[in-house]
XYZ file of C-alpha atoms in Angstrom:
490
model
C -9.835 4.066 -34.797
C -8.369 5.625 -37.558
C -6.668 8.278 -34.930
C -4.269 5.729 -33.447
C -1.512 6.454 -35.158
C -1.198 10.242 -34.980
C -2.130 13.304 -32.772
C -1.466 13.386 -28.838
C -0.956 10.062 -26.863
C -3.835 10.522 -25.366
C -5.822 10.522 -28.741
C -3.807 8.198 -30.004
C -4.619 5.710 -26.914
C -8.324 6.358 -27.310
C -8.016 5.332 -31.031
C -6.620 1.774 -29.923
C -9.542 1.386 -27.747
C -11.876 2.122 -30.352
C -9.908 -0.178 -32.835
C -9.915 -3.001 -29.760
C -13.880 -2.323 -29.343
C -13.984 -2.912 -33.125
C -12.110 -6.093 -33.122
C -13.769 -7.245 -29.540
C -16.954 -6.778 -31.542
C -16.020 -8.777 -34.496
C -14.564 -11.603 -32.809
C -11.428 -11.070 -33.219
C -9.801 -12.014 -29.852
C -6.410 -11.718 -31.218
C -6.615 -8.664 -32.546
C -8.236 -7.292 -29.919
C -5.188 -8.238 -27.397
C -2.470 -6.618 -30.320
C -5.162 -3.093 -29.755
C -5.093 -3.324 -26.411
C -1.125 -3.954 -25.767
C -0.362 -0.925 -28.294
C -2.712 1.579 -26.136
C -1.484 0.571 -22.992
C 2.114 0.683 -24.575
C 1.220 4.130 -25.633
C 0.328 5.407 -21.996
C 3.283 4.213 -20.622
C 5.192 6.500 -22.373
C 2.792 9.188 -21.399
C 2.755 8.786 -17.628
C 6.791 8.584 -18.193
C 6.566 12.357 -19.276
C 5.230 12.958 -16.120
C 6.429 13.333 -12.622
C 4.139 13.906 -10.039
C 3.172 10.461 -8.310
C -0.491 11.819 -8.252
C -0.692 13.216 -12.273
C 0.911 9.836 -12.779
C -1.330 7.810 -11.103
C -4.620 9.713 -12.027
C -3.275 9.343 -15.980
C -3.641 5.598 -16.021
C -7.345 6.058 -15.243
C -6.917 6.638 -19.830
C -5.960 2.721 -19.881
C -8.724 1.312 -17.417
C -11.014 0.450 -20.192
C -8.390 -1.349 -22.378
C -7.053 -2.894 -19.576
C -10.615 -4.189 -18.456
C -10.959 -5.599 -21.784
C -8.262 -7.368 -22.172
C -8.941 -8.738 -18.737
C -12.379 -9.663 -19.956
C -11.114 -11.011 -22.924
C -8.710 -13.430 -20.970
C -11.392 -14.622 -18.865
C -13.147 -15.613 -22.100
C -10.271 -17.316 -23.472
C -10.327 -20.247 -20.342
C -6.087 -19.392 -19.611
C -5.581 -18.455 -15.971
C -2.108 -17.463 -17.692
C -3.860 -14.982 -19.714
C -5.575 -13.449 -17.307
C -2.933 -13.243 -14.635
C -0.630 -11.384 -17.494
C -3.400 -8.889 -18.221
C -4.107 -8.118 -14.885
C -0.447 -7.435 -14.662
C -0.505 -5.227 -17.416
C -2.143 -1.905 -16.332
C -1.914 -2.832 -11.808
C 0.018 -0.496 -10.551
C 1.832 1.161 -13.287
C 2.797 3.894 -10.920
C 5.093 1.795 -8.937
C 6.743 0.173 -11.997
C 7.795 3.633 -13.537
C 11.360 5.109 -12.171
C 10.716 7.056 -9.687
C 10.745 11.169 -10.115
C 12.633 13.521 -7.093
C 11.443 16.498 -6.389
C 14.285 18.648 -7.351
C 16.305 19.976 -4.359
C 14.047 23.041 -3.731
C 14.370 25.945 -1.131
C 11.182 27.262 -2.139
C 9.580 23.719 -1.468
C 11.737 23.005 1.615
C 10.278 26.563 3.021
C 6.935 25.774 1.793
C 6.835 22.334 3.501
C 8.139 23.889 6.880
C 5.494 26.654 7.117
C 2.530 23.975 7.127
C 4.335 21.918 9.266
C 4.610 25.324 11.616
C 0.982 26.379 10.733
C -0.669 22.905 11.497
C 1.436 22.291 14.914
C -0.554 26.255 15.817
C -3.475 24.839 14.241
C -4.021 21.535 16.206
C -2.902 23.720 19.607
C -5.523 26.404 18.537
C -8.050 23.778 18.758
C -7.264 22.426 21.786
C -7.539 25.346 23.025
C -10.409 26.401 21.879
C -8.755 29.700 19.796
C -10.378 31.229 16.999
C -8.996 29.106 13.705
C -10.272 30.684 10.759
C -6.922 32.439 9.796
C -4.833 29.284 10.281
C -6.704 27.630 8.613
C -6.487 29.896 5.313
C -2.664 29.638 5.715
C -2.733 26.116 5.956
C -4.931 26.074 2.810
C -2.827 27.984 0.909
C 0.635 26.855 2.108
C -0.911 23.222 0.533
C -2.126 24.219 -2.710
C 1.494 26.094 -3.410
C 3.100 23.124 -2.653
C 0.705 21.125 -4.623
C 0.981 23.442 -7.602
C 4.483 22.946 -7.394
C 4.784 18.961 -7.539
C 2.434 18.986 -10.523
C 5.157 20.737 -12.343
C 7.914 18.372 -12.028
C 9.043 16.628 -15.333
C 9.233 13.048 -15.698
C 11.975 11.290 -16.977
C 13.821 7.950 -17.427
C 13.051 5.152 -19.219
C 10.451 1.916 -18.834
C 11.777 -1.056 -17.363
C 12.533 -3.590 -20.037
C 11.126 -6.919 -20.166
C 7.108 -6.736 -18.908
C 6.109 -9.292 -16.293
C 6.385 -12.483 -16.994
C 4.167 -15.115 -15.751
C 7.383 -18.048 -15.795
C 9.756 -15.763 -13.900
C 7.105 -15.479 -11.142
C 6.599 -19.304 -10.969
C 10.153 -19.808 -10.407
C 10.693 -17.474 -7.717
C 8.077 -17.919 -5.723
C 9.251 -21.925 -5.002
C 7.457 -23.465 -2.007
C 5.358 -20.097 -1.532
C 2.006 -19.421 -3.390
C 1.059 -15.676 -4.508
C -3.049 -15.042 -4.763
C -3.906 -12.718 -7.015
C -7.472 -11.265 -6.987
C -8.679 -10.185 -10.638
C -11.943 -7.785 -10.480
C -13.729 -8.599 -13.474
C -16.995 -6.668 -14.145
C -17.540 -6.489 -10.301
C -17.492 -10.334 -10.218
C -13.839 -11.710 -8.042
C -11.579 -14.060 -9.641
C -8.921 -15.554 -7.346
C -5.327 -16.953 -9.543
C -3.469 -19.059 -7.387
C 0.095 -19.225 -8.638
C 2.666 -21.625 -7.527
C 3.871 -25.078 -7.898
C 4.740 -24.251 -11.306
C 0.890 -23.749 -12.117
C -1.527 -21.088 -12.331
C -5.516 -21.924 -11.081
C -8.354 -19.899 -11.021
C -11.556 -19.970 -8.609
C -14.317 -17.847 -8.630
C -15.270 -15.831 -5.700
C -17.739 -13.066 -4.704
C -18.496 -9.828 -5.870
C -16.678 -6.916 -5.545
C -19.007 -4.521 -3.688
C -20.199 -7.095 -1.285
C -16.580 -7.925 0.126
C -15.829 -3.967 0.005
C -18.996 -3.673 2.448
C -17.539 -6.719 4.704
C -13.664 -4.952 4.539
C -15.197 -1.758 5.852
C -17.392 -3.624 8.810
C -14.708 -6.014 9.496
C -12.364 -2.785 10.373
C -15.500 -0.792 12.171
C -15.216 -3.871 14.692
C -11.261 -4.157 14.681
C -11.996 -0.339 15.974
C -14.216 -0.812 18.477
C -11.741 -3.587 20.356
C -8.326 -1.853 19.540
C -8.868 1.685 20.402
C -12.325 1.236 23.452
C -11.366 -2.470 24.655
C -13.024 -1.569 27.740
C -16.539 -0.809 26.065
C -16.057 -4.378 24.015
C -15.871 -7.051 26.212
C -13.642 -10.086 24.742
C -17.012 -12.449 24.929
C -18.589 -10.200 22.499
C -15.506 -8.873 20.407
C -14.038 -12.525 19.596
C -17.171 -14.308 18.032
C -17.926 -10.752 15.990
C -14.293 -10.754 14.726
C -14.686 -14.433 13.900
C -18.019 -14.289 12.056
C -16.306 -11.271 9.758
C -13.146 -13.388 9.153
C -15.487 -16.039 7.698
C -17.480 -13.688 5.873
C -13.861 -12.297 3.841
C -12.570 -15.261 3.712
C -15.784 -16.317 1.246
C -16.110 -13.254 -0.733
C -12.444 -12.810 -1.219
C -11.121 -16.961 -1.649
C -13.803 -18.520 -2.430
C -12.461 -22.300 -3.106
C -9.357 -20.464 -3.760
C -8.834 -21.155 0.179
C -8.855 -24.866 0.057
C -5.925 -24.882 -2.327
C -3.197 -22.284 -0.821
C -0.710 -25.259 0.118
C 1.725 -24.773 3.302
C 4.268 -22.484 2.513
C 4.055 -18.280 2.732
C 1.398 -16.355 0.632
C 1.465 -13.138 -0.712
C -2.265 -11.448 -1.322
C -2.080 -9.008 -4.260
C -5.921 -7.463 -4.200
C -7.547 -4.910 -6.485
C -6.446 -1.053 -5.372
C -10.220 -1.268 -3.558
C -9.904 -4.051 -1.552
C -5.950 -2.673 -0.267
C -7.254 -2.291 3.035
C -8.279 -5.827 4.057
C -7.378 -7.220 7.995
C -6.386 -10.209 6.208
C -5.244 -12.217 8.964
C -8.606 -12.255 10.537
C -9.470 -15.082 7.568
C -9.536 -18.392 8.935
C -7.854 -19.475 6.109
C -4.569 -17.247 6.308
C -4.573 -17.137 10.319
C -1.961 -19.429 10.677
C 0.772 -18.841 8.284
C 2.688 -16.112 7.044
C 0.935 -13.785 4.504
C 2.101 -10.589 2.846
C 0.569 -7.847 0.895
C 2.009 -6.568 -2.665
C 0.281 -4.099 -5.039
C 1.379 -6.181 -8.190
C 3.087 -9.276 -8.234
C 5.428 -7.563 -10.773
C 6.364 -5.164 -7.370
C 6.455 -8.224 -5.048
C 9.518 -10.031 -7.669
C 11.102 -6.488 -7.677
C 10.990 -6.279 -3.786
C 12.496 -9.815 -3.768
C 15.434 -8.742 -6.019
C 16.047 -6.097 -4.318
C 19.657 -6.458 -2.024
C 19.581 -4.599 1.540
C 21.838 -1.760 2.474
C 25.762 -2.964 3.016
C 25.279 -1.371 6.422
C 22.061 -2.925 9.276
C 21.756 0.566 10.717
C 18.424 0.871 12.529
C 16.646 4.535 13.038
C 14.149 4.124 16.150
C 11.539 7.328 15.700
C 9.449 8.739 18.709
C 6.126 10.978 17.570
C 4.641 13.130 20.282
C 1.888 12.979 22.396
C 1.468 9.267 22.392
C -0.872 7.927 25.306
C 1.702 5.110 26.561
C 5.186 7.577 25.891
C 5.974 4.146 23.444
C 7.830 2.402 26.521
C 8.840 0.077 23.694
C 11.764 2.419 21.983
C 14.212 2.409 24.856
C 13.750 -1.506 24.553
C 14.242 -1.951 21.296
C 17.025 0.656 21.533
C 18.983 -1.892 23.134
C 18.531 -5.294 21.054
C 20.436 -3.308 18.027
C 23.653 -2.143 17.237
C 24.109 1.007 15.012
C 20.945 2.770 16.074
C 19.861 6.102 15.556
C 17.223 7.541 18.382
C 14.980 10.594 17.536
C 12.345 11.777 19.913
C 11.462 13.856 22.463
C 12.399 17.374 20.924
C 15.263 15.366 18.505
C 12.564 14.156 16.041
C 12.444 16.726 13.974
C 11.649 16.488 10.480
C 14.431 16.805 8.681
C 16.845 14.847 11.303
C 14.181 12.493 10.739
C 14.631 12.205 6.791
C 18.213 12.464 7.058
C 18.104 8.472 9.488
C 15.437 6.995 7.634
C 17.675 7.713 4.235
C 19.078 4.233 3.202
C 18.786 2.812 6.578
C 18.310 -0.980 6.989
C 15.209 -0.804 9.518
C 12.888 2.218 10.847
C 10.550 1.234 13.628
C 7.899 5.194 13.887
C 5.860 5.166 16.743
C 4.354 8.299 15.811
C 0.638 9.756 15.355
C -0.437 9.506 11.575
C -3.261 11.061 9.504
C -4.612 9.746 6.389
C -5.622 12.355 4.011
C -8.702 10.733 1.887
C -9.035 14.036 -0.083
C -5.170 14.694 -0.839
C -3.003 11.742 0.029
C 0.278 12.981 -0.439
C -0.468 15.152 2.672
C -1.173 12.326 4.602
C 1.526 12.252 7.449
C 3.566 11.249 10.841
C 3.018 13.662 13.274
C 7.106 14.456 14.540
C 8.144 16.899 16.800
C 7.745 19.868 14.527
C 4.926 18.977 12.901
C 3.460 16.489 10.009
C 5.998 14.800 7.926
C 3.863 14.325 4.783
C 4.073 12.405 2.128
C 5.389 15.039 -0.333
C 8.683 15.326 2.090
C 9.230 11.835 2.172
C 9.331 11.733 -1.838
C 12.642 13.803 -1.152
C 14.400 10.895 -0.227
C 17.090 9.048 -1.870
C 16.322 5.962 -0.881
C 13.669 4.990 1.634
C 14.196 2.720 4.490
C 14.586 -0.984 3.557
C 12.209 -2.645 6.144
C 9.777 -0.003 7.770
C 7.451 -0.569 10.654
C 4.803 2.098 11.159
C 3.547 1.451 14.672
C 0.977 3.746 15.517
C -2.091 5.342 13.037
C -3.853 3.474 10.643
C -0.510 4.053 7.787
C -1.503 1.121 5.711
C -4.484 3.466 4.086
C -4.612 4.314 1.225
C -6.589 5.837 -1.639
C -7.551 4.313 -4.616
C -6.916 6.854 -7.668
C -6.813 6.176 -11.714
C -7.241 2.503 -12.808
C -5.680 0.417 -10.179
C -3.449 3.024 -7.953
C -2.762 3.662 -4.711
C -2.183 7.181 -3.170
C -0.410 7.372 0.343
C 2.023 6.847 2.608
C 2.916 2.931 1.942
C 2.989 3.918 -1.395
C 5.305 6.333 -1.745
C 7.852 4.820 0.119
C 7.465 1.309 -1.736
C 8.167 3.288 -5.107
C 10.882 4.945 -3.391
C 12.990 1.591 -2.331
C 11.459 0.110 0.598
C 10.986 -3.508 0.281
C 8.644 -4.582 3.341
C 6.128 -2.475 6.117
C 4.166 -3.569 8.572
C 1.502 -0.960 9.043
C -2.723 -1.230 10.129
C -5.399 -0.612 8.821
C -6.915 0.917 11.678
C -6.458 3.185 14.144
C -4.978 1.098 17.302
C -4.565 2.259 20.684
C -1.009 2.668 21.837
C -1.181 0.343 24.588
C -2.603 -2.233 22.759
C 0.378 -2.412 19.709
C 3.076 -1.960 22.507
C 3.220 -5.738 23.329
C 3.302 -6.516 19.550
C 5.691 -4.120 18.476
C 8.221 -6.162 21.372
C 7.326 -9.511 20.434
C 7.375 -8.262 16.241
C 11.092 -7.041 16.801
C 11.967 -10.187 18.344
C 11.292 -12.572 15.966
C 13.256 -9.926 13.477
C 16.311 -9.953 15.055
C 15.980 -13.508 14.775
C 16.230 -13.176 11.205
C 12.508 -13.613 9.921
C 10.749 -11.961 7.143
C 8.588 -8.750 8.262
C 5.400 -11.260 7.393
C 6.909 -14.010 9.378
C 7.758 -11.981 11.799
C 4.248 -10.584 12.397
C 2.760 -13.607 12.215
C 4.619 -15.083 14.887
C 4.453 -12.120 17.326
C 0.198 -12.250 16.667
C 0.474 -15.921 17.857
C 2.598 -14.998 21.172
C -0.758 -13.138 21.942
C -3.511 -15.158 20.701
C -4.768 -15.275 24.500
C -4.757 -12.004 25.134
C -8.150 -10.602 22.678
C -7.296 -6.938 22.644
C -3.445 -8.111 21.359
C -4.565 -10.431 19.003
C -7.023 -8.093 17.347
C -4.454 -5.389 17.071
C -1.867 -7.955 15.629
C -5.001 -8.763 13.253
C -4.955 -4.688 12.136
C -1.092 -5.056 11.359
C -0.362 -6.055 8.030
C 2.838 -6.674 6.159
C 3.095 -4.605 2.858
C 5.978 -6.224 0.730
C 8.645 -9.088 -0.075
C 11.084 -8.995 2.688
């Protein structure tokens, strides 16, 4: 402890967590909260030196013992207010930094073409049975350059003043109720804010609902992409039974007291990937996703583009040719086409810059072992991750129709690597995306009935909920509506 005020920030933050342990140790609650806010006040200015999403995001994993206890701590001290700041304090810290650009880089630009050029040979090599081997190398090394050379870009800017505050997000969320669920030594806490209150419930433990998450979407596969080998008498009481089972590891009692109005869901960075309206107890009202509620009341105040232009994007070699574009192409004015040869990707990041809604139907990959490669498969390749941090400003409303695009993976304390990710640090507000793979034909008829209810003016979350309610007699559309979720505040 006697460290913490000199040396690296990194030494320096390890010296407040000693001097916090200390404290902890000797009773000292308050104390302990003063150590814990100075180490975690420490890193921010840390991570602000860098500026590579991924450095950033793997530096807070320094904080995720003081920001466990502190969390631990506020449990202790009987204040849901407490606890709901804490958990605030150190959840998704990535996303609350300014975000860094990539600076305008031939070099990268080049880079980024070649393995877009070297994976389109690559995935025709293997349908073809060619030999691979020597792709494969260039595709290897082609990543790691590119890599190399986003871990090198400086941070910069400046902390946003003002922290979260717990009064702020009572007042704006009005007749709506935001659920946040608090890990706490693998045992789930569930804060219900709203109503000018904050409650807390006890749930179930952590590894338990993780295990139901990842069988709840094994079954969500098995009717979405092979409804043919999953007959609806089978598929709906299976789907049921693991919407009951989340709904009590996750809520808990929490579910009995969610009132009538909207919800937002703000999980733990493990439990991101949760079909959420498969829970009896969210099935019938609108219900968005947020990373922090400190990114939700951002979201909120963010205003839309001055201009409702609308950027339609066709991906290749999808099974149904996405009969759904040319429709949607005519319920909006100012819209911007791409497919078919047009979609390239830098036509593509040139309409999705700024614009007021993107609708990609276009194959995706998630990348579990480097998510910033994860990608949209356009017409000239995969649009990864890393060239979508070259925007200026990322679409306002974004839905991602095909591919499971709502994965991501967990990294540092509480952070979240991927596509959604990027693009919510970047500016976009709300994205409806699964979390499973789902057969083209089977989000076709949602994707119609989703754009709908948005040109009536609804929320992305009301939207979705309403167009997974036109099909709740059709099983294969209502389980891929129950895949879709909607990431974000508008």
């Amino acid at each position: 402890a006697r460290l913490r005020n000199r040396g690296a920030a990194l030494g320096r933050a390890t010296g407040w967590l000693a001097e916090a342990l200390r404290a902890a140790a000797a009773g000292e609650r308050a104390h302990t909260f003063r150590a814990c806010r100075r180490g975690l006040e420490i890193l921010d200015e840390h991570l602000l030196t860098l500026g590579a999403s991924e450095l950033r995001a793997q530096a807070t994993a320094h904080g995720a013992e003081l920001a466990a206890l502190a969390q631990r701590q506020a449990l202790a001290s009987g204040r849901p207010r407490n606890l709901l700041a804490w958990s605030e304090r150190w959840r998704a810290a990535v996303l609350a930094a300014p975000p860094v650009h990539p600076p305008d880089d031939r070099v990268l630009r080049a880079d980024l073409a070649a393995v877009r050029s070297v994976a389109d040979r690559l995935r025709h090599a293997r349908v073809e049975g060619a030999p691979t081997t020597a792709l494969e190398r260039e595709h290897q090394r082609l990543e790691r350059a590119i890599r190399a050379r986003a871990m090198r870009v400086r941070g910069g800017g400046a902390a946003g003043g003002g922290g979260f505050q717990v009064a702020s997000l009572l007042i704006e969320l009005g007749a709506a109720r935001l659920v946040q669920i608090v890990e706490v030594d693998g045992d789930l806490h569930v804060l219900v804010c709203g109503g000018g209150r904050v409650r807390r419930f006890a749930a179930g433990r952590a590894d338990a609902a993780a295990r139901e998450v990842e069988l709840a979407r094994f079954r969500l596969r098995r009717v979405t992409q092979r409804p043919r080998g999953f007959p609806p008498e089978v598929a709906v009481p299976l789907l049921d039974l693991a919407g009951r089972r989340l709904d009590e590891l996750l809520l808990g009692e929490a579910s009995r007291h969610l009132g009538d109005g909207p919800l937002i869901i703000v999980p733990p960075g493990r439990l991101h990937a949760v079909p959420w309206p498969l829970l009896p107890s969210l099935r019938d009202r609108p219900v968005s996703v947020a990373p922090s509620a400190s990114v939700w009341l951002r979201a909120r105040r963010t205003a839309p583009p001055a201009r409702r232009d609308v950027v339609l994007v066709l991906g290749p070699g999808l099974e149904t040719s996405r009969a759904e574009v040319p429709t949607l192409a005519g319920q909006y004015d100012n819209v911007t086409v791409l497919g078919q040869g047009t979609a390239t990707a830098e036509r593509v990041l040139g309409a999705l810059d700024g614009a007021w809604l993107a609708h990609v139907a276009a194959h995706g990959t998630f990348r579990a072992d480097s998510p910033l490669f994860s990608s949209l498969r356009v017409d000239d390749g995969p649009l990864t991750v890393h060239d979508l941090e070259r925007l200026r400003r990322a679409p306002y409303r974004l839905v991602l129709a095909s591919c499971d695009s709502a994965l991501l993976a967990p990294a540092g304390a509480d952070e979240l690597l991927g596509l959604a990710t990027s693009l919510v640090r970047l500016g976009t507000v709300a994205i409806a995306a699964s979390v499973v793979p789902v057969a083209d034909a089977a989000a076709m008829g949602l994707m119609l009935a989703l754009h709908e209810r948005l040109g009536r003016g609804g929320t992305l979350a009301e939207s979705l909920w309403q167009a997974r309610r036109s099909l709740r007699d059709d099983p294969v559309g209502l389980a891929a509506g129950s895949s879709f979720i909607a990431l974000g505040a508008a």
